[in-house]
mmCIF file of C-alpha atoms and ligand atoms in Angstrom:
data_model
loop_
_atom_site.group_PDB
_atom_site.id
_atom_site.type_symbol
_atom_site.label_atom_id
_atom_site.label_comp_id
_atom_site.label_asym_id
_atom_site.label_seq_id
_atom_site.Cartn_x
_atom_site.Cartn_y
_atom_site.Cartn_z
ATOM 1 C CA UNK A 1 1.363 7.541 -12.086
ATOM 2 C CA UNK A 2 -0.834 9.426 -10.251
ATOM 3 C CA UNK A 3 -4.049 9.090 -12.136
ATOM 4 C CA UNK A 4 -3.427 5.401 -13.378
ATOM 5 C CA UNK A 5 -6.434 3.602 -11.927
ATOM 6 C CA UNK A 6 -5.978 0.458 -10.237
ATOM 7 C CA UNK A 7 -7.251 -3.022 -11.704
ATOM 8 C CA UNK A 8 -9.653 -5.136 -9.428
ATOM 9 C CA UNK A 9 -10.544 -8.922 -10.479
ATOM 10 C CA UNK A 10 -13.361 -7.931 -12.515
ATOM 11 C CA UNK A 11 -11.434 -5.436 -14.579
ATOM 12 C CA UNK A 12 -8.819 -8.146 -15.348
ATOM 13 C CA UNK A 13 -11.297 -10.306 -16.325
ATOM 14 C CA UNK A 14 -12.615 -8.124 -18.878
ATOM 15 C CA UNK A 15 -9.669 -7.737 -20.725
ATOM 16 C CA UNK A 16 -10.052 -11.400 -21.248
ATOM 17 C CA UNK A 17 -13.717 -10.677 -22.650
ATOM 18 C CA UNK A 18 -11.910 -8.057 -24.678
ATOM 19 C CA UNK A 19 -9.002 -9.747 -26.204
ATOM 20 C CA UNK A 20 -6.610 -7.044 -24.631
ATOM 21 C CA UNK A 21 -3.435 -8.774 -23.414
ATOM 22 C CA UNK A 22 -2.313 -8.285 -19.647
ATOM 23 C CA UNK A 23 1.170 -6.902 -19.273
ATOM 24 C CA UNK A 24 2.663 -8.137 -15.877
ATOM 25 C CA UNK A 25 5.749 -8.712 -14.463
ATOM 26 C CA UNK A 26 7.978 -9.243 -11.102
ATOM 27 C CA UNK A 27 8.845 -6.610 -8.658
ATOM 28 C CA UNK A 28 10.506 -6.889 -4.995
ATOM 29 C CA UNK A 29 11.799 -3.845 -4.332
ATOM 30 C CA UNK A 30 10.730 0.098 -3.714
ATOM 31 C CA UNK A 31 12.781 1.573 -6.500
ATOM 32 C CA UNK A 32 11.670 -1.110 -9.346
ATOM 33 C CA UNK A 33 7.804 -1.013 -8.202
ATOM 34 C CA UNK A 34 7.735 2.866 -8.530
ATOM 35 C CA UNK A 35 9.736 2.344 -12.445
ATOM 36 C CA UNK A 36 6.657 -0.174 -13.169
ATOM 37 C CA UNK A 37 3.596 1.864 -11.886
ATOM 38 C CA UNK A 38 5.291 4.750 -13.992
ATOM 39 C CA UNK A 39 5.683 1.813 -17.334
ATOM 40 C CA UNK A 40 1.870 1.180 -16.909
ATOM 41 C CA UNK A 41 1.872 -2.118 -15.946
ATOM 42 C CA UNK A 42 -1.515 -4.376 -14.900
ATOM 43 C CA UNK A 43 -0.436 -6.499 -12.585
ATOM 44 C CA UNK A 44 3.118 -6.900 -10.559
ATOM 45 C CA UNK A 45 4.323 -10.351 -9.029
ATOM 46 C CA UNK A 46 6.591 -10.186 -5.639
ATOM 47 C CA UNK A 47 7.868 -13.707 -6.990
ATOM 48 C CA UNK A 48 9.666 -16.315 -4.956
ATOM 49 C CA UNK A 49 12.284 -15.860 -7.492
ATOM 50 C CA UNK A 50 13.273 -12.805 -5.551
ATOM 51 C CA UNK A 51 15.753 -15.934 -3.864
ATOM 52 C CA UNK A 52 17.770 -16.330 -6.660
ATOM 53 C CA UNK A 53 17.221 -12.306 -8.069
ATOM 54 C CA UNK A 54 17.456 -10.723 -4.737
ATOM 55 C CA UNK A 55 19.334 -12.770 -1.939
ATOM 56 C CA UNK A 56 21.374 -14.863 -4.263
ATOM 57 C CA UNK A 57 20.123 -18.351 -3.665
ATOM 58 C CA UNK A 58 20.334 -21.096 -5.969
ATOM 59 C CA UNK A 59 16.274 -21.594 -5.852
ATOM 60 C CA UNK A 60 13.218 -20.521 -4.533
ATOM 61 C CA UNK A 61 13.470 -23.049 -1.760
ATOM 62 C CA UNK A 62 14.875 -21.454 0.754
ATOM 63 C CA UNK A 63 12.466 -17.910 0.771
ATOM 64 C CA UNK A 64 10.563 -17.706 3.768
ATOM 65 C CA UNK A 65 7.277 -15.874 4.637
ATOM 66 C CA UNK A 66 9.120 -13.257 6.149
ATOM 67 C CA UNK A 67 11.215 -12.231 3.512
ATOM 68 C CA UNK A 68 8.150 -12.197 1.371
ATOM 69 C CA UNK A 69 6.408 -9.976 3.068
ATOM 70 C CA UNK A 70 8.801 -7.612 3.860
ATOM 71 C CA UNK A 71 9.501 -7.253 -0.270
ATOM 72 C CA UNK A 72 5.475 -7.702 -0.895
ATOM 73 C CA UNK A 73 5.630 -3.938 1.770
ATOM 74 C CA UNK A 74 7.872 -2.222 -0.072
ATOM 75 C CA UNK A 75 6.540 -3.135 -3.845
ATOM 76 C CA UNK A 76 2.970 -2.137 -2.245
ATOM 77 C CA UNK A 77 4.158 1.526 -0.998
ATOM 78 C CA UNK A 78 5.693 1.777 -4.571
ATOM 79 C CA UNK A 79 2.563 0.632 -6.728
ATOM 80 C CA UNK A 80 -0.260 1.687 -5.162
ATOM 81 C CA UNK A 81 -2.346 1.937 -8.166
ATOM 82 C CA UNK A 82 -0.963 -1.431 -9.451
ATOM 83 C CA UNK A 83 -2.608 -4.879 -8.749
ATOM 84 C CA UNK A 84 -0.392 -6.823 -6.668
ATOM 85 C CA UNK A 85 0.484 -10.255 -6.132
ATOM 86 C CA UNK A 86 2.121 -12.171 -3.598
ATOM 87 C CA UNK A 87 3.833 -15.278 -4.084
ATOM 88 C CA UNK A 88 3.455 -18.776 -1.513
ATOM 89 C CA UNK A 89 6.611 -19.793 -0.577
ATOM 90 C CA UNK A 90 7.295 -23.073 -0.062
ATOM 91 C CA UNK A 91 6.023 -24.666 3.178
ATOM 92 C CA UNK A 92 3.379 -21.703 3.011
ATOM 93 C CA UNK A 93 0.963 -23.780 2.033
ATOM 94 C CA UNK A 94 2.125 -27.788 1.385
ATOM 95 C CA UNK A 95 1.691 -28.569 4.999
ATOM 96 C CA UNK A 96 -1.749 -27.870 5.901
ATOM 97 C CA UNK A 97 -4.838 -26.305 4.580
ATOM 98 C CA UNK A 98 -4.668 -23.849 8.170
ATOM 99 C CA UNK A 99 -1.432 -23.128 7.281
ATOM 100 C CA UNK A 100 -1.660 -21.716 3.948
ATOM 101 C CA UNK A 101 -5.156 -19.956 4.869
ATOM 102 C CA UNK A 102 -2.603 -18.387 7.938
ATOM 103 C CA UNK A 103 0.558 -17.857 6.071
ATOM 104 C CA UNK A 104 -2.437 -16.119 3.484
ATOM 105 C CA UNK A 105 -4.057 -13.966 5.690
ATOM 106 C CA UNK A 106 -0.543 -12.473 6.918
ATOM 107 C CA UNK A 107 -0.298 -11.222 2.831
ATOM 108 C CA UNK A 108 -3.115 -9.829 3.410
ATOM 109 C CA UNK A 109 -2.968 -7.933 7.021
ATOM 110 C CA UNK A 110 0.595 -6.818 7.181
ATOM 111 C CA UNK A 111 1.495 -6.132 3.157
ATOM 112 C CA UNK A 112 -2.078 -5.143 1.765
ATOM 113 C CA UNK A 113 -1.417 -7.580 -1.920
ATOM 114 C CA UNK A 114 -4.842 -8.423 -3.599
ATOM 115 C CA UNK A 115 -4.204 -11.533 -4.858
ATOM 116 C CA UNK A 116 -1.741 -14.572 -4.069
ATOM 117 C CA UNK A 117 -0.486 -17.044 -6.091
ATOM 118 C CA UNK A 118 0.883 -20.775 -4.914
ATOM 119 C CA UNK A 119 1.912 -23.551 -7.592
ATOM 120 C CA UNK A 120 -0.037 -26.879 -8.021
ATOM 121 C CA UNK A 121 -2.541 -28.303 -9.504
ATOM 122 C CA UNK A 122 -5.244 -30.804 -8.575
ATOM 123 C CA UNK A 123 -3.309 -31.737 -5.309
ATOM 124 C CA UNK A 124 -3.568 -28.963 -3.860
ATOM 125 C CA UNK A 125 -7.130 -27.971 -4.698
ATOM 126 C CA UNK A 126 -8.312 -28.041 -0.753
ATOM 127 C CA UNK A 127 -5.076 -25.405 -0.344
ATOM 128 C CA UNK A 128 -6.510 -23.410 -2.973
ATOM 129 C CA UNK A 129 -10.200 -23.549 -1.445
ATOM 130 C CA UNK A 130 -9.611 -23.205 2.177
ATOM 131 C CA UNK A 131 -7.642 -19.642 0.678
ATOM 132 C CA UNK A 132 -10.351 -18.707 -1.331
ATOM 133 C CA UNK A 133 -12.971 -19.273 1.224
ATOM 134 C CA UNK A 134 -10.920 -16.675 3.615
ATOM 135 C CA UNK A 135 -12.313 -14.262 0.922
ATOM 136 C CA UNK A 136 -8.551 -13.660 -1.067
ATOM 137 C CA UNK A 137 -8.120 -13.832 -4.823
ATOM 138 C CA UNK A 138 -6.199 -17.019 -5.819
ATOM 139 C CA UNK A 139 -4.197 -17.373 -9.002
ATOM 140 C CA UNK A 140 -2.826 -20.787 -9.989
ATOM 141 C CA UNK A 141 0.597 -22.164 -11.275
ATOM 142 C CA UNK A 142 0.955 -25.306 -13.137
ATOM 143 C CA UNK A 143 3.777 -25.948 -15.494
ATOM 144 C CA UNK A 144 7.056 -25.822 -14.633
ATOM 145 C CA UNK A 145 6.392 -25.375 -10.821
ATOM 146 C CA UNK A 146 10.067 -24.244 -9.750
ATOM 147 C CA UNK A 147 9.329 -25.323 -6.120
ATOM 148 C CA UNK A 148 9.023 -28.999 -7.092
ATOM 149 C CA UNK A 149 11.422 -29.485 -9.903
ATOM 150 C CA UNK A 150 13.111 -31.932 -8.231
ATOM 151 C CA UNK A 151 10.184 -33.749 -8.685
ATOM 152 C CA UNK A 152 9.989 -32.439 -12.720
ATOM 153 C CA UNK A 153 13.690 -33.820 -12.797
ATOM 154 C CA UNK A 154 14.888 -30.097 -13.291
ATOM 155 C CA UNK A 155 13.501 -26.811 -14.532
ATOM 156 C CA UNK A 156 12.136 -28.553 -17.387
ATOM 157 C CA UNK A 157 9.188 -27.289 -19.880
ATOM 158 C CA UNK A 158 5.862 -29.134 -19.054
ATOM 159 C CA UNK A 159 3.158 -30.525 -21.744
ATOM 160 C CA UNK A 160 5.494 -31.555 -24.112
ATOM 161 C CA UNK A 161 3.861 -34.958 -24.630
ATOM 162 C CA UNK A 162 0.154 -35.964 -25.154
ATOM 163 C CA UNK A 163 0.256 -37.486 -21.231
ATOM 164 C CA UNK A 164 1.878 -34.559 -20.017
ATOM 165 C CA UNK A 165 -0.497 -32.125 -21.718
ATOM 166 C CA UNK A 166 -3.255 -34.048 -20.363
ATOM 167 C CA UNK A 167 -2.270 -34.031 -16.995
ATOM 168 C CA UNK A 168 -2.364 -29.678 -17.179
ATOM 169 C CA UNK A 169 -5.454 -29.215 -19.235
ATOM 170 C CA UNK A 170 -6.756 -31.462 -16.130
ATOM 171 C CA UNK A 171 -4.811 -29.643 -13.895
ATOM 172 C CA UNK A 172 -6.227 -26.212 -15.060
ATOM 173 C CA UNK A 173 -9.886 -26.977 -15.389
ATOM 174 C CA UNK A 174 -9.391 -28.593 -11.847
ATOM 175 C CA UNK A 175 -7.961 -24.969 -10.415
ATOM 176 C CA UNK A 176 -10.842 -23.082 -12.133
ATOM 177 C CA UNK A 177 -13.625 -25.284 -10.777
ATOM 178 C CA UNK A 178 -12.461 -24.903 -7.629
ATOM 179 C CA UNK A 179 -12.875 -21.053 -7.757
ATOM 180 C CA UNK A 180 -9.401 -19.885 -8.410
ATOM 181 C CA UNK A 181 -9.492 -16.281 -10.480
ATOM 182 C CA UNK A 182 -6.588 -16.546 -12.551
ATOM 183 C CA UNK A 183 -4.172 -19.314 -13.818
ATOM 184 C CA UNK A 184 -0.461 -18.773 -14.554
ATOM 185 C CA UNK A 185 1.486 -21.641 -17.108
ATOM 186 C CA UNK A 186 5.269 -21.758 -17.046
ATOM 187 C CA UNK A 187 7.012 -22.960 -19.544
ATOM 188 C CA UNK A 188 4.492 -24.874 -21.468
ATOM 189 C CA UNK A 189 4.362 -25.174 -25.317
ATOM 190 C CA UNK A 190 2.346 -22.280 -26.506
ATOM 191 C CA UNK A 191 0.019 -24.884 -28.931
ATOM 192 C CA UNK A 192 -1.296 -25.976 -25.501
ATOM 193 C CA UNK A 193 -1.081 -22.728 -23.844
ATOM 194 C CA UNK A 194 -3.433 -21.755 -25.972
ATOM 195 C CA UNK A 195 -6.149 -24.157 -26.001
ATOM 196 C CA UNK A 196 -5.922 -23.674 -22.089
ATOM 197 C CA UNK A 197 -6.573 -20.325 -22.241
ATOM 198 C CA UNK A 198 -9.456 -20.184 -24.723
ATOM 199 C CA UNK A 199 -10.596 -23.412 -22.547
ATOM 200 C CA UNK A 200 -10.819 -21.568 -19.552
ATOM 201 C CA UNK A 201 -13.064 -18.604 -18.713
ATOM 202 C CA UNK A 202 -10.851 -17.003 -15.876
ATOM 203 C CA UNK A 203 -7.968 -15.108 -17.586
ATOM 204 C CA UNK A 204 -4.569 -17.673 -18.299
ATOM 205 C CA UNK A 205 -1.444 -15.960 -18.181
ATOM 206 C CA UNK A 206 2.033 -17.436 -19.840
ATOM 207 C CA UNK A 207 5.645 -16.985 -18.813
ATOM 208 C CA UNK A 208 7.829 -19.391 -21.700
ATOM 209 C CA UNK A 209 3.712 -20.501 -22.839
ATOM 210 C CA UNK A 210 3.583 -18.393 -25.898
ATOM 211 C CA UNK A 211 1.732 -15.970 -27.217
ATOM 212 C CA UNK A 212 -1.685 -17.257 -27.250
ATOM 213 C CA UNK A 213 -2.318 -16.991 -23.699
ATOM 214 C CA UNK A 214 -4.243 -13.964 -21.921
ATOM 215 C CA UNK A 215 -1.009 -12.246 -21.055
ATOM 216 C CA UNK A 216 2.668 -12.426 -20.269
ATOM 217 C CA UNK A 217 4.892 -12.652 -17.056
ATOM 218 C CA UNK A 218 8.494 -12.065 -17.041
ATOM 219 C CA UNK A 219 10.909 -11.772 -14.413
ATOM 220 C CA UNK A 220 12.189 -8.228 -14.129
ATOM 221 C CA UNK A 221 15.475 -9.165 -13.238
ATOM 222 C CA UNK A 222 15.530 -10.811 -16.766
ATOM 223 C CA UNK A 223 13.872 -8.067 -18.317
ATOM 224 C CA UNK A 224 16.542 -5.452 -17.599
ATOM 225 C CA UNK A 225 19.488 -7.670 -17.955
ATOM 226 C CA UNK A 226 20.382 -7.934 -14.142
ATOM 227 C CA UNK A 227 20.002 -11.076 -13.526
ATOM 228 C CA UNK A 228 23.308 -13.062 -14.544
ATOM 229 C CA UNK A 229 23.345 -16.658 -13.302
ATOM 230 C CA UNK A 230 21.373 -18.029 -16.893
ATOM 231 C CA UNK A 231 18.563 -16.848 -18.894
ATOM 232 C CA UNK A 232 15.544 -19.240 -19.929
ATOM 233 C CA UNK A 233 14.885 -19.792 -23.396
ATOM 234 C CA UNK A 234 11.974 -17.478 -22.955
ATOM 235 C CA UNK A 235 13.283 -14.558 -21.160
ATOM 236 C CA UNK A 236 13.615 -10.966 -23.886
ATOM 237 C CA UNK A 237 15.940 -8.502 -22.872
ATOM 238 C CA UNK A 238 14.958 -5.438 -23.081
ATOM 239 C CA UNK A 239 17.983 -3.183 -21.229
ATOM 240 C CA UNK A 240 21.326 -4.131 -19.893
ATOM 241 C CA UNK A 241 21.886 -2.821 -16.841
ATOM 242 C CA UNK A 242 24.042 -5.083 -15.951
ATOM 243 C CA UNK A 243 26.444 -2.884 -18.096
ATOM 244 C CA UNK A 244 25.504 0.273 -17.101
ATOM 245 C CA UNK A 245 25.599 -0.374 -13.457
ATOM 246 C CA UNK A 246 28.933 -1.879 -13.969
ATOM 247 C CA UNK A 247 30.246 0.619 -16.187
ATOM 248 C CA UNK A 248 29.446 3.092 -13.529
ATOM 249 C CA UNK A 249 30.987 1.734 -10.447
ATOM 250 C CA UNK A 250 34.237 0.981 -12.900
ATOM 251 C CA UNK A 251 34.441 4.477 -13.194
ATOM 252 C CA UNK A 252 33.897 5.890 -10.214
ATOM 253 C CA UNK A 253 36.754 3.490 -8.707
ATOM 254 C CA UNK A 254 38.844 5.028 -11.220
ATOM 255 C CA UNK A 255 37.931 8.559 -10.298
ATOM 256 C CA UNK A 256 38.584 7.824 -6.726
ATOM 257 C CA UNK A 257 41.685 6.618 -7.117
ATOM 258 C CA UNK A 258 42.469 9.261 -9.455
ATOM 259 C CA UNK A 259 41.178 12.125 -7.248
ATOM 260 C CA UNK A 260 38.923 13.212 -9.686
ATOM 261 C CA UNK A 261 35.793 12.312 -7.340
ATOM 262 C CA UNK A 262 34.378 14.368 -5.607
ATOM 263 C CA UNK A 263 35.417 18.131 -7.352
ATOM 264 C CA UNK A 264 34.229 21.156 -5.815
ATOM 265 C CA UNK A 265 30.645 20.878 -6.721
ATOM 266 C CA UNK A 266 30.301 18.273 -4.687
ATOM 267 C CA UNK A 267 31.243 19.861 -1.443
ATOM 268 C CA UNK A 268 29.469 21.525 1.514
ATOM 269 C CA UNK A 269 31.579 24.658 2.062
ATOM 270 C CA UNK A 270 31.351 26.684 5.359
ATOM 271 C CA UNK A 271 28.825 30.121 4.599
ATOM 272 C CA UNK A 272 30.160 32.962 3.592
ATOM 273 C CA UNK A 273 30.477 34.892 6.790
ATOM 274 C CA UNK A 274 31.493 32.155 8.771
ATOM 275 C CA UNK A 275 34.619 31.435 6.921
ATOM 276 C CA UNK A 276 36.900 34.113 7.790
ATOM 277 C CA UNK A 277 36.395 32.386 11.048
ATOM 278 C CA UNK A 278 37.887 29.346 10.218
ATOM 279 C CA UNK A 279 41.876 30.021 10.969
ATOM 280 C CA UNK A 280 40.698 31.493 14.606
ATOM 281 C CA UNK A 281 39.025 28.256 15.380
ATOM 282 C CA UNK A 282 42.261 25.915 13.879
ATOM 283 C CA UNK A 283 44.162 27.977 15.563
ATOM 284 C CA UNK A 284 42.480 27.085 18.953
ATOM 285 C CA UNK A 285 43.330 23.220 18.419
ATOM 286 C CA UNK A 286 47.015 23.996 17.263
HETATM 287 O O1 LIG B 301 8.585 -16.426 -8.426
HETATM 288 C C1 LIG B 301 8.298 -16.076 -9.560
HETATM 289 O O2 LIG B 301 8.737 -15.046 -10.086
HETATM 290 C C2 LIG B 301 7.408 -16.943 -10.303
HETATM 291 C C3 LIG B 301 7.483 -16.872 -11.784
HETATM 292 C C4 LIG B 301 8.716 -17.537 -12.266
HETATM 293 C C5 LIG B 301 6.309 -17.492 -12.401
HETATM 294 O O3 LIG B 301 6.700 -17.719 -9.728
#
């Protein structure tokens, strides 16, 4: 989309003002970044979730800097006029505020995202801070913070009870006084979702928080139907490419096999004048 014009912070943060709902989901690849800056969308996530949509993994646990940059490149040379966001992966950031402002600024230098995003909330406000005061836009996480639900006893929904909801409305007035820009809930029910959102002056985005919240997240994988290991109550498919892809690799096996594939359109034939050569030149190697 070459005349779609990039959001910054402050453009984000009028929609908010405006009541016009942010539209943002997951990318980690060339091919799907170039489909969403074509679909129009405001923001694109290089999620940690690229382990289990990308490399196969069970969860995010295992994704290492590396492998997020090197996804964070390719989604950037795709969307150029799409705001991007990185995602901390774990042991980014939980060891040591010069850590996470390091493991930050190489986002920054070598894949060009404007904002990251690293899950927490009032424990890891110095994290949050020390990144902030390196001069990079921070977005929050609280909810169902995959990279501690062994500590959540699963991937369970958050806020559920009156402690529980407590302990986020805390969390996320916690993340906004320290200067974050934008808050992400997963999986939280979308009554408190809600009053977050209005709560809170930076925009609050939902993925399984309803519809009340400033705008949604979903994980492309989900979106299209690729992703096959389960799908959250949340998730909406939209496509199933699943099927297609599968459909078409079914039949070109069978057209292989059936020496259908490839027919004469799909050949490279020697030119014209050359040709006549050709039993001169066999004839050489007989
Ligand atoms: O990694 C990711 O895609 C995420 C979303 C699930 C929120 O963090």
């Amino acid at each position: 989309m070459p005349d779609k014009k990039k959001h910054s912070i402050h453009t984000i943060q009028k929609m908010k003002e405006n009541g016009e709902k942010v539209a943002w989901l997951t990318a980690y690849d060339y091919p799907t970044a170039a489909f969403a800056e074509a679909a129009d969308l405001d923001m694109l996530l290089v999620g940690d979730s690229l382990g289990m949509c990308v490399y196969g993994y069970e969860g995010t646990i295992p994704v290492t800097m590396d492998q997020c940059i090197v996804h964070c490149e390719a989604v950037r040379r795709a969307a150029p006029n799409t705001f991007v966001m990185g995602d901390m992966p774990f042991m980014s950031y939980q060891v040591s505020d010069e850590a996470a402002v390091v493991n930050a600024g190489r986002f920054m230098k070598e894949a060009g995202v404007d904002a990251l995003k690293l899950e927490g909330g009032k424990r890891i406000i110095s994290r949050i801070k020390a990144i902030l005061d390196a001069g990079i836009v921070v977005c929050g996480h609280i909810g169902l913070t995959p990279q501690s639900s062994g500590q959540l006893g699963g991937h369970k929904a958050q806020g559920r009870t009156v402690a529980s909801a407590r302990a986020l409305i805390e969390d996320a007035m916690a993340i906004e006084d320290a200067g974050a820009q934008m808050l992400l809930l997963e999986a939280v029910p979308p009554e408190v979702a809600g009053f977050i959102a209005r709560k809170l002056t930076i925009p609050v985005f939902g993925i399984g928080a309803g519809p009340e919240t400033d705008g949604q997240l979903i994980i492309v994988s989900d979106l299209i139907g690729q992703f096959q290991a389960f799908t959250p109550k949340f998730v909406k498919k939209y496509a199933n490419v699943a099927q297609v892809i599968t459909d078409a690799m079914t039949a070109y096996v069978s057209e292989v096999r059936g020496g259908v594939f490839p027919a004469d359109e799909h050949c490279y034939h020697m030119l014209k004048d050359e040709i006549g050569n050709l039993p001169a030149l066999m004839q050489e190697f007989e």
